[in-house]
Each structure stands twice: as structure tokens, then as C-alpha cells.
Short mmCIF file of C-alpha atoms in Angstrom, two decimals:
data_model
loop_
_atom_site.label_atom_id
_atom_site.label_comp_id
_atom_site.label_asym_id
_atom_site.label_seq_id
_atom_site.Cartn_x
_atom_site.Cartn_y
_atom_site.Cartn_z
CA MET D 1 -15.91 37.97 13.91
CA ALA D 2 -18.22 40.56 12.38
CA GLU D 3 -19.96 39.76 9.10
CA THR D 4 -18.25 42.70 7.39
CA ASP D 5 -14.85 41.28 8.37
CA LEU D 6 -15.73 37.91 6.87
CA THR D 7 -16.93 39.64 3.71
CA ARG D 8 -13.65 41.55 3.41
CA ILE D 9 -11.63 38.36 3.88
CA TRP D 10 -13.67 36.57 1.21
CA VAL D 11 -13.33 39.48 -1.23
CA TYR D 12 -9.56 39.52 -0.67
CA LEU D 13 -9.10 35.77 -1.00
CA SER D 14 -11.40 35.40 -4.02
CA ALA D 15 -9.20 37.86 -5.92
CA SER D 16 -5.96 36.22 -4.82
CA PRO D 17 -4.16 32.96 -5.64
CA LEU D 18 -4.22 32.34 -1.88
CA LEU D 19 -7.83 31.22 -2.22
CA GLY D 20 -6.97 27.70 -3.36
CA LEU D 21 -4.22 27.23 -0.78
CA THR D 22 -6.38 28.54 2.06
CA LEU D 23 -9.36 26.42 1.05
CA THR D 24 -7.23 23.28 0.81
CA LEU D 25 -5.60 23.72 4.22
CA VAL D 26 -8.83 24.67 5.99
CA ALA D 27 -10.77 21.81 4.38
CA TYR D 28 -8.15 19.24 5.38
CA LEU D 29 -7.77 20.57 8.94
CA LEU D 30 -11.52 20.47 9.52
CA ALA D 31 -11.78 17.04 7.90
CA HIS D 32 -8.95 15.69 10.06
CA ARG D 33 -10.57 17.08 13.20
CA LEU D 34 -13.86 15.42 12.25
CA TYR D 35 -12.00 12.16 11.62
CA LEU D 36 -10.43 12.23 15.09
CA ARG D 37 -13.71 13.15 16.78
CA CYS D 38 -15.35 10.10 15.22
CA ASN D 39 -12.71 7.69 16.60
CA SER D 40 -10.79 7.54 13.31
CA ASN D 41 -13.68 5.99 11.43
CA PRO D 42 -12.29 5.00 7.99
CA LEU D 43 -15.52 6.16 6.35
CA LEU D 44 -14.50 9.68 7.36
CA ASN D 45 -11.01 9.52 5.85
CA PRO D 46 -9.87 13.18 5.87
CA VAL D 47 -8.72 13.03 2.24
CA ILE D 48 -12.19 11.99 1.11
CA THR D 49 -14.02 14.43 3.33
CA ALA D 50 -11.77 17.33 2.32
CA ILE D 51 -12.24 16.57 -1.40
CA LEU D 52 -16.04 16.46 -1.01
CA ALA D 53 -16.04 19.69 0.99
CA LEU D 54 -13.92 21.45 -1.64
CA ILE D 55 -16.15 20.25 -4.49
CA LEU D 56 -19.23 21.47 -2.61
CA PHE D 57 -17.63 24.83 -1.85
CA LEU D 58 -16.55 25.42 -5.46
CA LYS D 59 -20.03 24.50 -6.71
CA LEU D 60 -21.86 26.73 -4.22
CA THR D 61 -19.62 29.74 -4.81
CA GLY D 62 -19.33 29.28 -8.58
CA THR D 63 -15.53 29.25 -8.30
CA SER D 64 -13.82 27.68 -11.29
CA TYR D 65 -11.36 24.82 -10.81
CA GLN D 66 -8.64 26.85 -12.53
CA THR D 67 -9.06 29.70 -10.05
CA TYR D 68 -8.84 27.22 -7.19
CA PHE D 69 -5.81 25.45 -8.64
CA ASP D 70 -3.89 28.72 -9.16
CA GLY D 71 -3.46 28.79 -5.39
CA ALA D 72 -3.57 25.07 -4.64
CA GLN D 73 -0.69 24.32 -7.01
CA PHE D 74 1.74 25.00 -4.15
CA VAL D 75 0.28 21.96 -2.37
CA HIS D 76 0.53 20.08 -5.67
CA PHE D 77 4.23 21.00 -5.87
CA LEU D 78 4.83 19.60 -2.40
CA LEU D 79 3.64 16.14 -3.52
CA GLY D 80 7.09 15.51 -4.99
CA PRO D 81 9.13 16.26 -1.84
CA ALA D 82 6.54 14.45 0.27
CA THR D 83 6.94 11.33 -1.86
CA VAL D 84 10.73 11.48 -1.55
CA ALA D 85 10.37 11.92 2.23
CA LEU D 86 8.76 8.48 2.39
CA ALA D 87 12.31 7.13 2.14
CA ILE D 88 12.97 8.20 5.75
CA PRO D 89 10.59 5.77 7.49
CA LEU D 90 11.62 3.13 4.98
CA TYR D 91 15.26 3.60 5.98
CA GLN D 92 14.21 3.15 9.60
CA GLN D 93 12.72 -0.23 8.64
CA PHE D 94 15.67 -1.24 6.45
CA SER D 95 16.67 -4.29 8.49
CA ARG D 96 13.15 -5.68 8.24
CA LEU D 97 13.04 -4.92 4.51
CA ARG D 98 16.34 -6.73 3.87
CA ALA D 99 14.95 -9.87 5.53
CA VAL D 100 11.89 -9.99 3.25
CA LEU D 101 13.32 -8.47 0.08
CA VAL D 102 12.70 -11.42 -2.27
CA PRO D 103 9.06 -12.01 -1.21
CA VAL D 104 8.46 -8.26 -1.52
CA ILE D 105 9.74 -8.13 -5.10
CA VAL D 106 7.74 -11.21 -6.13
CA ALA D 107 4.57 -9.84 -4.52
CA LEU D 108 5.06 -6.49 -6.22
CA LEU D 109 5.42 -7.97 -9.69
CA ILE D 110 2.42 -10.26 -9.25
CA GLY D 111 0.35 -7.43 -7.79
CA VAL D 112 1.15 -5.04 -10.62
CA ILE D 113 0.44 -7.53 -13.42
CA VAL D 114 -2.70 -9.03 -11.86
CA GLY D 115 -4.06 -5.60 -10.93
CA ALA D 116 -3.67 -4.20 -14.44
CA ALA D 117 -4.79 -7.34 -16.29
CA SER D 118 -7.86 -7.85 -14.08
CA SER D 119 -8.89 -4.21 -14.60
CA ILE D 120 -8.75 -4.59 -18.38
CA ILE D 121 -10.59 -7.93 -18.38
CA ILE D 122 -13.35 -6.83 -15.98
CA ALA D 123 -13.89 -3.57 -17.91
CA TRP D 124 -14.04 -5.55 -21.16
CA ALA D 125 -16.57 -7.99 -19.63
CA PHE D 126 -18.83 -5.06 -18.73
CA GLY D 127 -18.64 -3.70 -22.27
CA ALA D 128 -16.31 -0.75 -21.66
CA SER D 129 -14.64 0.82 -24.69
CA PRO D 130 -10.95 0.07 -25.39
CA GLU D 131 -10.04 3.61 -24.28
CA THR D 132 -11.80 3.10 -20.95
CA GLN D 133 -10.14 -0.29 -20.45
CA LEU D 134 -6.72 1.25 -21.04
CA SER D 135 -7.55 4.20 -18.78
CA LEU D 136 -8.37 1.75 -15.97
CA ALA D 137 -5.20 -0.33 -16.31
CA PRO D 138 -2.83 2.01 -14.36
CA LYS D 139 -5.45 3.03 -11.75
CA SER D 140 -3.43 1.70 -8.79
CA VAL D 141 -0.38 3.89 -9.52
CA THR D 142 0.17 7.37 -8.18
CA ALA D 143 -1.60 9.93 -10.38
CA PRO D 144 1.30 11.67 -12.23
CA VAL D 145 2.80 8.33 -13.30
CA ALA D 146 -0.59 6.79 -14.09
CA MET D 147 -1.55 9.67 -16.39
CA GLY D 148 1.73 9.34 -18.30
CA ILE D 149 1.24 5.57 -18.70
CA SER D 150 -2.38 6.04 -19.77
CA ASP D 151 -1.35 8.51 -22.46
CA GLU D 152 1.34 6.14 -23.75
CA ILE D 153 -0.86 3.04 -24.05
CA GLY D 154 -3.86 4.83 -25.60
CA GLY D 155 -6.01 5.62 -22.56
CA ILE D 156 -7.56 8.93 -21.51
CA PRO D 157 -5.28 10.62 -18.93
CA SER D 158 -8.00 12.78 -17.38
CA LEU D 159 -10.22 9.72 -16.87
CA THR D 160 -7.27 7.84 -15.42
CA ALA D 161 -6.67 10.63 -12.89
CA VAL D 162 -10.24 10.31 -11.61
CA LEU D 163 -9.99 6.52 -11.45
CA VAL D 164 -6.71 6.77 -9.52
CA VAL D 165 -8.34 8.93 -6.85
CA VAL D 166 -11.38 6.64 -6.62
CA THR D 167 -9.13 3.58 -6.34
CA GLY D 168 -7.09 5.15 -3.55
CA ILE D 169 -10.18 6.16 -1.62
CA ILE D 170 -11.74 2.70 -1.87
CA GLY D 171 -8.45 1.08 -0.84
CA ALA D 172 -8.14 3.36 2.18
CA LEU D 173 -11.74 2.69 3.16
CA ILE D 174 -11.85 -1.09 2.95
CA GLY D 175 -8.19 -2.12 3.10
CA THR D 176 -7.77 -2.45 6.86
CA ARG D 177 -11.15 -4.17 7.24
CA LEU D 178 -10.21 -6.63 4.51
CA PHE D 179 -6.90 -7.42 6.20
CA ALA D 180 -8.73 -8.03 9.48
CA SER D 181 -11.28 -10.33 7.86
CA LEU D 182 -8.47 -12.29 6.18
CA ARG D 183 -6.51 -12.34 9.47
CA ILE D 184 -3.47 -10.68 7.91
CA ARG D 185 -1.67 -9.10 10.85
CA ASP D 186 1.91 -8.60 9.60
CA ASP D 187 2.37 -4.86 9.05
CA SER D 188 4.95 -5.38 6.30
CA VAL D 189 2.52 -7.59 4.33
CA ARG D 190 -0.40 -5.21 4.90
CA GLY D 191 1.76 -2.25 3.87
CA ILE D 192 2.90 -3.85 0.63
CA ALA D 193 -0.67 -4.78 -0.30
CA MET D 194 -1.95 -1.30 0.51
CA GLY D 195 0.79 0.48 -1.46
CA VAL D 196 0.39 -1.71 -4.56
CA ALA D 197 -3.41 -1.39 -4.58
CA ALA D 198 -4.09 2.11 -3.29
CA HIS D 199 -0.91 4.22 -3.89
CA GLY D 200 -0.53 7.47 -1.89
CA ILE D 201 -4.00 7.64 -0.35
CA GLY D 202 -3.63 4.09 0.88
CA THR D 203 -0.15 4.90 2.18
CA ALA D 204 -1.53 7.82 4.18
CA ARG D 205 -4.03 5.42 5.74
CA ALA D 206 -1.25 2.89 6.39
CA PHE D 207 0.78 5.46 8.36
CA GLN D 208 -2.28 5.96 10.57
CA ILE D 209 -2.12 2.26 11.47
CA SER D 210 1.63 1.94 12.17
CA PRO D 211 4.99 3.38 11.03
CA MET D 212 6.07 -0.03 9.67
CA MET D 213 2.91 -0.47 7.61
CA GLY D 214 3.30 3.05 6.26
CA ALA D 215 6.97 2.52 5.38
CA PHE D 216 6.28 -0.67 3.44
CA SER D 217 3.27 0.90 1.77
CA GLY D 218 5.44 3.84 0.62
CA LEU D 219 8.01 1.41 -0.76
CA ALA D 220 5.33 -0.56 -2.59
CA MET D 221 3.80 2.62 -4.00
CA ALA D 222 7.15 3.76 -5.46
CA LEU D 223 8.21 0.37 -6.82
CA SER D 224 4.79 -0.42 -8.28
CA ALA D 225 4.86 2.90 -10.15
CA PHE D 226 8.22 1.90 -11.66
CA ALA D 227 7.14 -1.68 -12.42
CA THR D 228 3.84 -0.58 -13.96
CA SER D 229 5.58 1.92 -16.25
CA VAL D 230 7.85 -0.91 -17.45
CA PHE D 231 5.46 -3.87 -17.66
CA LEU D 232 2.07 -2.36 -18.53
CA PRO D 233 2.99 -1.14 -22.06
CA TRP D 234 4.49 -4.57 -22.68
CA LEU D 235 1.34 -6.29 -21.35
CA VAL D 236 -0.92 -4.16 -23.56
CA ASP D 237 1.22 -4.86 -26.64
CA TRP D 238 1.05 -8.58 -25.86
CA LEU D 239 -2.76 -8.49 -25.49
CA ARG D 240 -3.04 -6.64 -28.81
CA ALA D 241 -0.82 -9.25 -30.46
CA VAL D 242 -2.70 -12.31 -29.15
CA SER D 243 -6.13 -10.76 -29.66
CA PRO D 244 -6.15 -8.22 -32.53
CA GLY D 245 -9.05 -5.78 -32.34
CA TRP D 246 -9.49 -6.11 -28.56
CA LEU D 247 -7.58 -3.00 -27.47
#
């Protein structure tokens, strides 16, 4: 393609909301191709690579995030239907879910409470401010829910959004290796752990391993978002009551 053609395309896209949408799709397609070429190396998770490529592109071209998001918001809108669509593979695994329903619920509740409490305690031990501790608490929940919880309990929603993404990326990177080192081979167990700890990004990684692991991870992601929105405000109120001045 001639240089003048590329210049015309760039001029057209830069003045159009299609810029963000085009950039997002191209970045993810290239990142996914790179991921497959490197034998699905988890260090090259396409979500991570695509995010880094987009950040680099916006920096180099001086494109503002708002300009990018004007087009990318269509992808953002599709997050809702995509989340609901996770019910399909879960329905396909319904017989397996019914057999392990009680252990799943117990594991979810323990995972949500321990995950939030440990985040607050570790952040406090490292001298983080109360706002930072509260921003960390819902980091394992999908971003829209986590930001709402953070705002309610006194955290900083924008900081929580960043922490949610970082948590998901780390979970996707090390989750499968951790399961292997701990000799956890049951896909339903691995899926629940991944969904509780690493929300949607971890669930995307789980679907790359097996449909069952992805289905249980999607279930855990949805239920942990619900449980966290119910229990975390209560947990924070309890910590404030037993230790005034901490949070």
C-alpha cells in the first residue's frame, strides 16, 4: 500500500470515532497472532500485549485517551452482553455444577472474604493510606462492580480500576503455573479459583485451557462480584468498629 494511502487512512481515522474501535481490534488481533506464534506463552497474554501496544501508540501519536475511548466505547458496551453470554458454557456444565454446588459456594465466600481482608492488611502493613487500602479491597472483582464498591466504602474508583486490571493480568500470567505446581488438576476447582482471584481476564485465560475451566471461572467471577458487593461493605464497617482510626 502506498504511503499516501496510509496517510489518507490515518487522517480519516484520526478525525473519526472509528479510530478507537479500529485500534482496539487491530491491536488485539495482532497480539493474539503473536500469542499463537509463541506457543500460547502466558507471558504474551493477548490482553496484556494489546493494552501495552495501545498505550504505546497513544503516547507516540499524542492521541488523548478521550479521543480513543470515543470509538472504543462500542467494545466497552459489548462487555455486558459478553458477560451474560458466559451463562451458555455454564449451562453446558450444569450437571457438574449441581454435583459440587455446596463446595463451590463455601469456596466462593472464603475466597471473597480472605481476598479482600488480606489486601487491606497487607496494604496497611506496607504503610498504605486508608484510601489506598480501601481501593485495593475489591481488586479481584470485575471493574464496573469494583469501582462502585470502592466508591461506596471510601476508596478511589479510578485507582481501583487500575488495580483490577493489574490483578487480572497477574492472575492470568501465574494462575495456571501455580495450579500445576500445587498439582491441582480438576478444571472445576481451577476455574473457581481463577474466577474469584482474577475476574474476566482470568476467565479468558481459563477458556484457553478448557471449556469446563472457563465455565466455572465465569460462574465464580459473577458470584464473587455479587458476594463482594454484599460482604465487603459489612467487613469494612466491622474493621472500623473493632479498630477505630484504622480505615
